[in-house]
Amino acid sequence: MKLCHSLVTLSVSPPYSSLSRHPKSLSSELPSHRVNVAESLHSETLKILEWPSVCTQLAAFTSTSMGLAAAQTARIPLGKCPDDSRRLLAQTSAAVDISQPLDFSGIEDVSAIVETSVAGEMLSTRELCSVQRTLRAIRALLEQLEDISAQNDLSKRASEELEIIRLERKGNMENLESTLKQVSARIFQAGGIDRPLVTKRRSRMCVAIRANRRSLLPGGVVLDTSSSGATYFMEPREAIELNNQEVRLMNSERLEEQAIMSLLTAETAQSERQIKYLLDRVLEVDLAFARAAHARWMNGVCPNFIAEGYENLENNALSVDIDGIKHPLLLESSLRKFSDFNKSSSSLSSDQESGITNSRIVSGAFSFPVPVDIKIGHEVKVVVISGPNTGGKTASMKTLGLASLMSKAGMYLPAENNPRFPWFDLVLADIGDHQILNEAEDLDGREAALKAKETQQIQQELEVVKTEIDAIVEEFGNQLRTTSRDQFNSLLKESESTIASIVEALQPSNDVEVEGSFHTPQLGEQVLVKGLGSKLATVVEAPADDNTVLVQYGKIRVRANTSSIKAPSDGKDAMSLVPLSRRKGWRTKNLKNLRSLSETRKDEEIPFGPAVQTSKNTIDLRGMRVGEATHHVSMAINERGSNSVLFIIHGMGTGVLKERVIQLLRDHPRIAKFEQESPMNYGCTIAYIK
């Protein structure tokens, strides 16, 4: 098994400690400035995609203090190249196949103790014992891994011939590696490669060389190509000599102890590299088994990276092919509820009634997140996701970004079948407006700060991102004028006149008197409804518990709040003397005569047209940026006639857009008042224009 083999071969220490450093995924060929920008964007992306939360998930499955610290601080290794990620995935797969748990007890992080010894300070007995316990525990862990490996391999003493074959193979591999190292060094000295590299392709060992220096290897065969990596006490006289002897012996003992501890400290300092290497390997094993336990917990599958050169795939081939993937953080909540249910259900009785109850609980107590299928053709460079708020766009893109990061880190994915996608050099994310609510005191300042941050973000991304690097950018489509939206607006305009004529035709022919006071309406009573422009309507349903009543105006039935209903008076209001028959042929929002009558009494409430929503008195701001939405609202208010209403659909979302709309309506001189469209609709606001 690859995992066991890579961990039991500890005779040669690597030139550096790979897991003690932050993982890098940036090319060393980039200029230093671009590298700094890319690292900054990459760090921001990890926060946006909530990568630290995923690592915290993994931390629950670690067994050592080193693994726990690495996962909790999001310092788990990310593959620097496809081979690194494949190696991490291979370790995870090997750990998944091992059903026997490993014993990590006794292993401590003695890195600080080793550093103390290197600094020349003498270690205490407690510290030396910690090093001893850790090394013994590591030896026991190594023996356990060797036993597991022996259970899957034939012993070399199984037959004499097998022993001979393995000895010959070992000698042959040593000769092969020696030869390839010499060749690779020669290529490096000749300028054919940046650093000597011996690797394996198509199950064959090979060396790396630049394409334009193939002549350095005449007769060589190309196996593969890359795409670019604290009172008196008195002493008796007769005891003086004995005490002196005790002092001498005590000093001698102390000197001997110091000599021994000094020797052990020196040996610890000399073994710094080996000890740290062992700790790194223990951390590597711990994280591999943590990834395996995490995979079992979420029933994950192993992802596959598309081989290099996938650009030459057929036109109908997919570069990203993921079925039924779930967001790991959303899945965590469901899995916890499911686990709690299993624990509680195990204590219930097993009779038939309990069984029926349990099945109902299973079907209704909790639900798993909706899986997402992600299919992207290999020739597609940009994918635009458009839709209403709370539609899952952000969650879907975060899921794709996390899938790429989890795969690079050697983690399984909560998906179905065999997910396949390229190994991305860099994943960048720019999700939404970032809601910069604390960077300025007023909305205008927030908007300016938002625009400045977005501009800087895009400039940095364009500086780093090239054609081979994918960036996840949400709400990219918000800046586009799509054809479908124009067609939709056209259809709304065509239906406008039809809606207005229907409202006009449904107006009753009897004269209406408009004056009264708020009261509790009775079934069948005729009342004046403020939301219908103080029109006379009939109560068709008794008032409900939520202080609303169903009224009918012509053939239109609407539910109105009792506070907006008046009883008709004797007709002292000049407006009540105007028969509706005189207004025959008016459009619903044509209120010129009503305005002239209402202006005779300044103390009276300004009458507005019926609050009937049409395409002409409605603007939809969903999907717009704050600045763009502000402009549209201002234009719409200026275009509306006096004593009219305006429906503003801003949605809920993050609340930034709604807050800006409310602020604009509060400060606008033409707005008499504004209110929520209905008690249950928080995404639409009605503005009453003077």
XYZ file of C-alpha atoms in Angstrom:
690
model
C 0.000 0.000 0.000
C 1.304 3.374 -0.944
C 0.559 5.005 2.392
C 2.358 2.377 4.423
C 5.265 2.169 2.021
C 5.825 5.916 2.020
C 5.737 6.075 5.803
C 7.891 3.103 6.743
C 10.783 4.210 4.534
C 12.305 6.807 6.848
C 16.018 6.230 6.354
C 16.631 9.368 4.277
C 15.491 12.782 5.507
C 14.084 15.286 3.023
C 15.894 18.553 2.373
C 13.144 20.499 4.119
C 10.049 19.998 6.236
C 7.080 20.250 3.925
C 4.264 20.341 6.460
C 5.811 22.938 8.757
C 5.378 25.598 6.111
C 2.299 27.256 4.695
C 1.248 25.602 1.451
C 1.989 27.439 -1.757
C 0.192 27.090 -5.025
C 1.773 29.866 -7.018
C 4.291 29.498 -9.737
C 7.839 30.524 -8.937
C 8.076 31.910 -12.438
C 5.739 34.829 -11.665
C 7.289 38.216 -10.892
C 7.552 38.951 -7.184
C 4.880 41.683 -7.331
C 2.388 39.414 -9.040
C 3.201 36.647 -6.587
C 2.417 38.986 -3.671
C -0.855 40.059 -5.279
C -1.780 36.468 -6.059
C -1.027 35.372 -2.499
C -3.194 38.203 -1.160
C -6.076 37.267 -3.457
C -5.639 33.592 -2.624
C -5.794 34.342 1.113
C -8.948 36.417 0.599
C -10.472 33.639 -1.473
C -9.918 31.097 1.302
C -11.867 33.374 3.669
C -14.684 33.957 1.183
C -15.064 30.257 0.437
C -14.965 29.492 4.203
C -12.017 27.154 3.793
C -11.059 27.553 7.516
C -14.504 26.161 8.430
C -13.918 23.103 6.261
C -10.528 22.621 7.929
C -12.238 22.899 11.322
C -14.495 20.082 10.169
C -11.407 17.996 9.488
C -9.903 18.900 12.890
C -12.565 16.805 14.631
C -11.016 13.683 13.114
C -7.345 14.315 14.013
C -5.545 12.314 16.724
C -2.502 14.423 17.633
C -2.020 17.948 18.922
C -0.011 18.730 15.791
C -2.801 17.610 13.469
C -5.406 19.470 15.517
C -3.403 22.699 15.398
C -2.737 22.367 11.666
C -6.419 21.806 10.865
C -7.797 24.447 13.229
C -5.489 27.080 11.748
C -6.157 25.965 8.152
C -2.512 24.970 7.617
C -3.206 21.583 6.111
C -1.116 21.016 2.984
C -2.499 21.992 -0.424
C -0.956 20.337 -3.429
C 1.534 22.578 -5.214
C 1.089 20.601 -8.413
C -1.191 17.839 -9.708
C 1.274 15.162 -8.555
C 1.212 16.535 -5.000
C -2.581 16.446 -4.926
C -2.644 12.948 -6.407
C -0.192 11.821 -3.722
C -2.420 13.280 -0.983
C -5.480 11.606 -2.506
C -3.576 8.312 -2.710
C -2.755 8.588 0.992
C -6.412 9.257 1.780
C -7.524 6.285 -0.313
C -4.979 4.025 1.393
C -6.167 5.211 4.818
C -9.784 4.571 3.809
C -8.879 0.965 3.000
C -7.394 0.441 6.487
C -10.188 -0.454 8.893
C -7.816 -0.877 11.864
C -7.389 2.400 13.819
C -3.865 3.637 14.455
C -2.530 4.339 17.953
C -1.226 7.910 18.208
C -1.156 7.939 22.033
C 2.031 9.255 23.608
C 2.988 11.396 20.627
C 3.570 15.025 21.617
C 4.709 18.061 19.689
C 8.307 18.367 20.916
C 9.338 20.924 18.305
C 9.739 23.673 20.915
C 11.861 21.385 23.100
C 14.118 20.597 20.165
C 14.470 24.290 19.374
C 15.478 24.912 23.001
C 18.223 22.323 22.745
C 19.459 23.806 19.486
C 19.654 27.224 21.180
C 22.149 25.760 23.686
C 19.874 25.712 26.744
C 19.935 22.597 28.918
C 16.739 20.576 28.856
C 14.961 19.569 32.064
C 14.206 16.001 33.028
C 10.543 16.526 32.142
C 11.448 17.770 28.690
C 13.846 14.895 28.028
C 11.169 12.427 29.100
C 8.718 14.052 26.674
C 11.154 13.495 23.816
C 11.692 9.902 24.923
C 7.952 9.139 25.108
C 7.338 10.691 21.722
C 10.113 8.739 19.986
C 8.916 5.496 21.557
C 5.338 6.195 20.469
C 6.508 6.966 16.929
C 8.435 3.690 16.844
C 5.291 1.827 17.971
C 3.261 3.602 15.286
C 5.817 2.657 12.655
C 5.703 -0.987 13.750
C 1.900 -0.899 13.510
C 2.106 0.425 9.974
C 4.649 -2.241 9.057
C 2.323 -4.925 10.432
C -0.544 -3.561 8.340
C 1.669 -3.508 5.286
C 2.820 -7.094 5.948
C -0.807 -8.222 6.003
C -1.170 -7.047 2.433
C 2.197 -8.171 1.027
C 3.930 -11.506 0.777
C 7.007 -11.844 2.940
C 10.250 -11.916 1.020
C 10.944 -15.239 2.772
C 7.801 -16.803 1.326
C 10.009 -18.479 -1.270
C 13.673 -18.418 -2.206
C 12.888 -17.288 -5.705
C 10.724 -14.400 -4.466
C 13.552 -13.276 -2.213
C 15.983 -13.392 -5.137
C 13.592 -11.453 -7.362
C 13.057 -8.755 -4.776
C 16.775 -8.446 -4.127
C 17.410 -8.121 -7.820
C 14.590 -5.591 -8.153
C 15.952 -3.586 -5.244
C 19.401 -3.500 -6.820
C 17.971 -2.635 -10.163
C 15.905 0.226 -8.759
C 18.946 1.572 -6.949
C 20.900 1.536 -10.182
C 17.991 3.128 -12.050
C 17.560 5.941 -9.570
C 21.307 6.554 -9.502
C 21.459 6.733 -13.257
C 18.462 9.059 -13.558
C 19.857 11.356 -10.881
C 23.109 11.628 -12.813
C 21.303 12.347 -16.037
C 19.011 14.900 -14.443
C 22.012 16.631 -12.859
C 23.721 16.755 -16.232
C 20.622 18.269 -17.846
C 20.435 20.851 -15.077
C 24.079 21.801 -15.529
C 23.473 22.192 -19.241
C 20.535 24.566 -18.637
C 17.928 22.082 -19.745
C 15.805 22.363 -16.583
C 15.448 24.733 -13.597
C 16.177 22.011 -11.024
C 16.981 18.287 -11.245
C 13.781 16.282 -11.196
C 13.272 12.510 -11.268
C 9.643 11.444 -11.446
C 7.350 8.751 -12.814
C 5.004 8.823 -15.776
C 3.023 5.910 -17.169
C 4.508 3.762 -14.416
C 8.004 4.470 -15.731
C 10.758 6.517 -14.078
C 11.895 9.528 -16.052
C 13.549 12.948 -15.759
C 12.280 16.427 -16.609
C 13.759 18.521 -19.406
C 12.732 21.599 -21.396
C 11.075 20.900 -24.720
C 13.558 23.025 -26.638
C 16.478 21.100 -25.109
C 15.408 17.637 -26.154
C 18.674 17.316 -27.973
C 20.384 16.801 -24.592
C 18.753 13.367 -24.528
C 19.299 11.881 -27.965
C 17.219 8.783 -28.570
C 14.904 9.508 -25.658
C 11.190 8.623 -25.696
C 8.551 11.190 -24.698
C 6.188 9.638 -22.143
C 4.104 12.700 -21.269
C 3.957 16.472 -21.503
C 2.952 19.155 -18.943
C 0.607 22.024 -19.435
C 3.057 24.707 -18.078
C 4.344 22.780 -9.723
C 10.967 28.608 48.674
C 12.511 28.756 63.831
C 15.379 27.533 64.484
C 16.682 24.215 63.271
C 19.959 23.191 64.812
C 22.393 20.598 63.578
C 24.042 18.239 66.187
C 27.870 18.112 66.135
C 27.962 14.438 65.350
C 25.929 14.993 62.273
C 28.187 17.613 60.740
C 30.498 15.196 58.929
C 27.567 13.222 57.684
C 25.955 16.349 56.333
C 29.194 17.367 54.674
C 29.311 13.993 53.005
C 25.697 14.447 51.892
C 26.538 17.789 50.395
C 29.490 16.332 48.528
C 27.444 13.427 47.279
C 24.587 15.714 46.319
C 26.925 17.959 44.361
C 28.504 14.975 42.667
C 25.080 13.643 41.753
C 24.053 17.006 40.399
C 27.209 17.236 38.335
C 26.679 13.760 36.935
C 23.051 14.499 36.148
C 24.060 17.699 34.425
C 26.664 15.831 32.418
C 24.133 13.230 31.335
C 21.479 15.841 30.555
C 24.037 17.889 28.670
C 24.940 14.849 26.602
C 21.296 14.043 25.889
C 20.590 17.680 25.062
C 23.459 17.686 22.594
C 22.213 14.488 21.014
C 18.711 15.978 20.769
C 20.099 19.073 19.094
C 22.134 16.954 16.690
C 19.001 14.959 15.863
C 16.892 18.061 15.218
C 16.389 17.297 11.560
C 15.512 13.649 12.129
C 13.093 14.408 14.988
C 11.301 17.125 13.034
C 11.157 14.844 10.052
C 9.521 12.147 12.200
C 7.036 14.691 13.552
C 6.194 15.773 10.020
C 5.629 12.182 8.965
C 3.417 11.590 12.020
C 1.462 14.699 11.109
C 1.181 13.433 7.556
C -0.210 10.099 8.755
C -2.566 11.820 11.207
C -3.960 14.099 8.520
C -4.305 11.221 6.061
C -6.384 9.197 8.516
C -8.337 12.333 9.480
C -9.191 12.850 5.799
C -10.240 9.205 5.573
C -12.501 9.514 8.643
C -13.928 12.737 7.220
C -14.640 10.949 3.939
C -16.503 8.136 5.710
C -18.444 10.653 7.826
C -19.857 12.460 4.813
C -19.920 9.421 2.510
C -17.507 11.119 0.147
C -16.026 9.927 -3.127
C -12.518 10.290 -4.494
C -12.194 13.039 -7.149
C -10.204 12.567 -10.319
C -8.048 15.199 -11.964
C -8.294 15.400 -15.730
C -4.979 14.501 -17.295
C -2.772 17.243 -18.629
C -3.542 18.079 -22.217
C -7.315 18.005 -21.741
C -7.540 21.009 -24.059
C -7.486 18.529 -26.925
C -10.677 16.784 -25.824
C -13.627 16.497 -28.152
C -16.056 19.379 -28.441
C -18.773 17.657 -26.410
C -16.387 16.624 -23.602
C -16.663 18.129 -20.129
C -13.765 19.694 -18.288
C -15.831 19.875 -15.068
C -18.131 16.909 -14.496
C -19.547 16.716 -10.948
C -22.794 14.951 -10.024
C -24.836 15.549 -6.880
C -22.287 17.502 -4.879
C -23.377 19.107 -1.591
C -21.846 22.064 0.202
C -19.762 20.465 3.011
C -20.708 23.089 5.616
C -24.423 22.817 4.837
C -24.092 19.038 4.914
C -22.492 19.184 8.370
C -25.677 20.526 9.980
C -27.808 17.774 8.436
C -25.354 15.043 9.411
C -25.326 16.270 13.015
C -29.120 16.192 13.151
C -29.098 12.740 11.600
C -26.555 11.507 14.153
C -28.566 12.977 17.042
C -31.687 11.294 15.674
C -29.962 7.915 15.461
C -28.839 8.239 19.080
C -32.332 9.173 20.262
C -34.099 6.575 18.124
C -31.939 3.781 19.540
C -33.519 4.390 22.974
C -37.090 4.141 21.677
C -39.164 0.973 21.864
C -39.281 -1.270 18.806
C -43.025 -1.853 18.644
C -45.020 -1.081 15.532
C -46.344 2.250 16.738
C -42.868 3.469 17.543
C -41.708 2.323 14.136
C -44.352 4.398 12.403
C -43.452 7.404 14.506
C -39.786 7.009 13.673
C -40.448 6.889 9.959
C -42.376 10.112 10.199
C -39.541 11.732 12.111
C -37.051 10.615 9.498
C -39.070 12.128 6.704
C -39.799 15.434 8.383
C -37.379 16.225 11.215
C -34.486 17.255 9.022
C -33.444 17.504 5.397
C -30.155 17.320 3.567
C -28.946 20.172 1.346
C -30.017 20.058 -2.271
C -27.250 18.481 -4.385
C -25.889 20.358 -7.369
C -24.762 18.994 -10.730
C -21.927 21.000 -12.275
C -21.213 20.379 -15.954
C -18.857 22.681 -17.865
C -17.583 22.023 -21.370
C -13.842 22.046 -21.893
C -14.057 25.011 -24.285
C -16.132 27.158 -21.889
C -14.129 29.978 -20.293
C -16.852 31.926 -18.425
C -20.035 30.674 -16.783
C -22.734 33.201 -15.824
C -25.206 32.132 -13.140
C -28.321 34.301 -13.029
C -31.398 34.036 -10.860
C -33.398 35.550 -7.971
C -32.070 36.215 -4.501
C -31.837 33.214 -2.144
C -31.744 31.011 -5.230
C -28.531 29.203 -4.352
C -26.115 30.963 -6.718
C -23.556 31.813 -4.050
C -23.777 28.393 -2.400
C -23.297 26.663 -5.748
C -20.195 28.638 -6.645
C -18.732 28.241 -3.157
C -19.322 24.521 -3.509
C -17.309 24.417 -6.734
C -14.516 26.474 -5.207
C -14.385 24.264 -2.110
C -14.412 21.153 -4.293
C -11.257 22.365 -6.018
C -9.532 23.223 -2.719
C -10.580 19.971 -1.034
C -9.279 17.942 -3.957
C -5.961 19.768 -3.919
C -5.725 18.987 -0.181
C -6.407 15.285 -0.791
C -9.933 15.304 0.636
C -12.886 13.328 -0.688
C -15.949 15.192 -1.959
C -19.589 14.836 -0.790
C -20.690 13.965 -4.312
C -21.877 11.042 -6.412
C -20.253 8.888 -9.072
C -16.766 9.999 -10.140
C -16.257 13.782 -10.053
C -13.738 14.939 -12.643
C -12.203 18.374 -13.200
C -8.800 19.930 -13.893
C -6.213 20.712 -11.257
C -6.532 24.495 -10.902
C -3.328 26.435 -10.328
C -5.196 29.135 -8.464
C -8.779 29.639 -7.330
C -9.966 33.239 -6.945
C -13.354 34.263 -5.577
C -15.150 37.605 -5.559
C -18.537 36.929 -4.001
C -21.207 39.623 -4.180
C -20.998 43.107 -2.676
C -18.961 42.064 0.426
C -21.458 44.242 2.393
C -19.068 46.993 3.395
C -21.366 48.383 6.098
C -18.765 49.597 8.588
C -16.452 51.483 6.260
C -18.651 54.582 6.011
C -21.386 56.200 8.090
C -23.844 56.979 5.281
C -25.049 55.000 2.306
C -23.258 57.197 -0.194
C -19.984 56.594 1.607
C -20.655 52.882 1.690
C -21.376 52.860 -2.001
C -18.171 54.742 -2.766
C -16.152 52.387 -0.566
C -17.782 49.428 -2.262
C -16.970 50.675 -5.744
C -13.371 51.389 -4.763
C -12.929 47.902 -3.307
C -14.515 46.244 -6.327
C -12.331 48.194 -8.727
C -9.187 47.282 -6.818
C -10.263 43.647 -6.625
C -10.876 43.385 -10.359
C -7.609 45.115 -11.207
C -5.680 42.698 -9.006
C -7.459 39.712 -10.490
C -6.760 40.838 -14.044
C -3.123 41.319 -13.106
C -2.794 37.754 -11.836
C -5.369 35.726 -13.730
C -4.398 34.396 -17.143
C -6.156 32.136 -19.606
C -5.093 28.971 -17.778
C -6.393 30.149 -14.368
C -10.106 30.118 -13.542
C -11.650 32.802 -11.335
C -14.990 32.410 -9.583
C -16.729 35.785 -9.811
C -20.292 36.082 -8.604
C -22.801 38.532 -9.996
C -20.782 38.964 -13.145
C -24.045 38.860 -15.064
C -25.461 41.801 -13.115
C -23.471 44.160 -15.335
C -24.897 42.646 -18.529
C -28.105 43.631 -20.277
C -29.446 40.197 -21.139
C -31.857 39.619 -23.990
C -34.239 37.682 -21.783
C -34.727 40.677 -19.468
C -35.497 42.979 -22.395
C -38.025 40.499 -23.743
C -39.630 40.213 -20.330
C -39.936 43.995 -19.985
C -41.467 44.166 -23.448
C -44.150 41.659 -22.502
C -44.936 43.624 -19.345
C -45.386 46.808 -21.335
C -47.739 45.106 -23.754
C -49.974 43.948 -20.892
C -50.040 47.391 -19.251
C -52.893 48.911 -21.211
C -54.949 45.739 -20.841
C -54.640 45.799 -17.046
C -55.575 49.480 -16.871
C -58.666 48.998 -19.037
C -59.830 46.070 -16.895
C -59.565 48.145 -13.714
C -61.506 50.955 -15.386
C -64.277 48.667 -16.602
C -64.720 47.139 -13.166
C -65.440 50.474 -11.473
C -69.053 50.596 -10.075
C -71.498 53.022 -11.631
C -72.999 54.293 -8.346
C -71.877 57.549 -6.804
C -69.310 57.200 -4.036
C -68.941 59.330 -0.954
C -65.489 59.375 0.585
C -65.314 60.372 4.223
C -65.409 58.462 7.466
C -63.335 57.128 10.268
C -61.501 53.923 11.025
C -63.841 51.241 12.325
C -64.326 47.491 12.410
C -66.103 46.486 9.192
C -68.908 43.948 9.129
C -69.620 41.268 6.565
C -71.447 42.712 3.551
C -70.758 46.322 4.524
C -69.538 48.841 1.966
C -66.366 50.615 3.069
C -63.750 52.985 1.675
C -60.413 51.270 1.075
C -57.366 53.508 1.236
C -55.245 51.125 -0.782
C -57.721 51.362 -3.667
C -57.595 55.147 -3.805
C -60.441 55.495 -1.248
C -62.777 53.586 -3.530
C -65.975 51.966 -2.272
C -65.637 48.201 -1.808
C -67.716 45.435 -0.215
C -66.564 43.345 2.753
C -66.828 39.706 1.667
C -65.118 38.093 4.661
C -65.152 38.874 8.393
C -61.968 40.432 9.811
C -59.237 37.917 10.551
C -57.030 37.631 13.639
C -54.232 39.502 11.878
C -56.401 42.678 11.550
C -56.967 42.167 7.841
C -60.217 41.906 5.935
C -61.088 40.629 2.468
C -62.900 43.218 0.317
C -64.207 43.139 -3.231
C -63.920 46.031 -5.673
C -65.745 45.138 -8.826
C -64.346 41.735 -9.655
C -61.099 42.364 -7.833
C -60.693 40.872 -4.368
C -57.910 42.149 -2.133
C -57.002 41.742 1.555
C -56.575 45.117 3.304
C -55.562 46.121 6.819
C -58.463 47.343 8.981
C -56.502 50.524 9.760
C -56.755 51.485 6.070
C -60.578 51.128 5.917
C -63.121 53.921 6.532
C -66.885 53.970 6.674
C -68.610 56.291 4.171
C -69.948 59.571 5.666
C -72.820 61.906 4.772
C -70.907 63.564 1.983
C -69.330 66.747 3.319
C -66.132 66.119 1.460
C -66.028 67.744 -1.932
C -64.345 64.663 -3.232
C -67.282 62.479 -2.117
C -69.640 64.502 -4.350
C -67.894 63.496 -7.526
C -69.805 60.644 -9.135
C -67.719 57.985 -10.745
C -69.885 58.222 -13.842
C -68.343 61.642 -14.556
C -64.928 60.029 -14.547
C -65.848 57.399 -17.058
C -63.020 56.814 -19.467
C -60.271 57.863 -17.055
C -57.185 55.747 -16.766
C -56.638 54.334 -13.272
C -53.747 56.592 -12.454
C -55.159 59.778 -14.066
C -56.085 61.833 -10.957
C -55.956 65.423 -12.177
C -59.539 66.295 -11.151
C -59.103 64.600 -7.785
C -55.922 66.567 -7.181
C -57.666 69.870 -7.931
C -60.414 68.997 -5.459
C -58.033 67.876 -2.722
C -55.936 71.019 -2.994
C -58.901 73.070 -1.694
C -58.310 71.550 1.755
C -54.660 71.447 2.785
C -55.342 69.755 6.123
C -56.856 66.694 4.481
C -54.881 63.660 3.495
C -53.615 63.682 -0.060
C -55.600 61.152 -2.110
C -53.580 58.728 -4.156
C -54.524 56.445 -6.967
C -55.454 52.818 -6.416
C -52.515 50.762 -5.183
C -52.924 48.300 -8.020
C -49.594 47.080 -9.312
C -48.953 47.271 -13.044
C -45.856 47.280 -15.176
C -45.888 51.081 -15.508
C -45.923 51.753 -11.761
C -43.405 49.025 -10.880
C -39.616 48.914 -11.004
C -37.616 45.765 -10.305
C -34.185 46.370 -8.732
C -33.270 42.743 -8.090
C -29.863 41.887 -9.478
C -28.734 45.527 -9.698
C -25.808 47.129 -7.917
C -26.560 49.797 -5.296
C -25.515 52.682 -7.519
C -27.459 51.423 -10.516
C -30.566 50.817 -8.394
C -30.367 54.329 -6.891
C -30.339 55.837 -10.366
C -33.358 53.786 -11.481
C -35.419 54.748 -8.403
C -34.666 58.460 -8.827
C -35.618 58.353 -12.513
C -38.844 56.478 -11.770
C -39.919 58.982 -9.087
C -39.280 61.922 -11.401
C -41.289 60.315 -14.195
C -44.350 59.524 -12.070
C -47.269 61.946 -11.922
C -48.482 63.676 -8.777
C -50.622 61.732 -6.272
C -49.544 58.409 -7.753
C -47.972 55.283 -6.339
C -44.776 53.451 -7.203
C -44.049 49.802 -6.449
C -40.320 49.200 -5.795
C -39.245 45.562 -5.828
C -35.872 45.321 -4.092
C -36.030 41.811 -2.635
C -34.518 40.796 0.691
C -31.041 39.472 -0.048
C -28.379 41.007 2.185
C -30.518 44.066 3.008
C -28.073 46.592 1.556
C -30.244 47.382 -1.448
C -33.432 47.750 0.621
C -31.650 50.041 3.097
C -30.492 52.295 0.282
C -34.009 52.459 -1.204
C -35.564 53.356 2.175
C -32.948 56.087 2.716
C -33.627 57.532 -0.735
C -37.402 57.563 -0.212
C -37.005 59.158 3.233
C -34.948 62.044 1.825
C -36.733 62.595 -1.496
C -38.898 65.775 -1.569
C -41.594 64.200 -3.764
C -42.260 61.224 -1.488
C -45.211 61.785 0.852
C -44.850 58.423 2.553
C -43.873 54.844 1.903
C -44.866 51.503 3.334
C -44.408 47.792 2.938
C -46.446 46.311 0.100
C -48.151 43.764 2.372
C -47.650 42.291 5.881
C -46.009 39.226 4.349
C -43.978 40.817 1.570
C -40.776 42.420 2.858
C -39.234 42.549 -0.584
C -41.491 45.265 -2.055
C -42.069 48.865 -0.919
C -44.881 51.200 -2.062
C -43.944 54.870 -2.416
C -46.682 57.550 -2.466
C -45.671 60.490 -4.631
C -46.865 64.054 -3.943
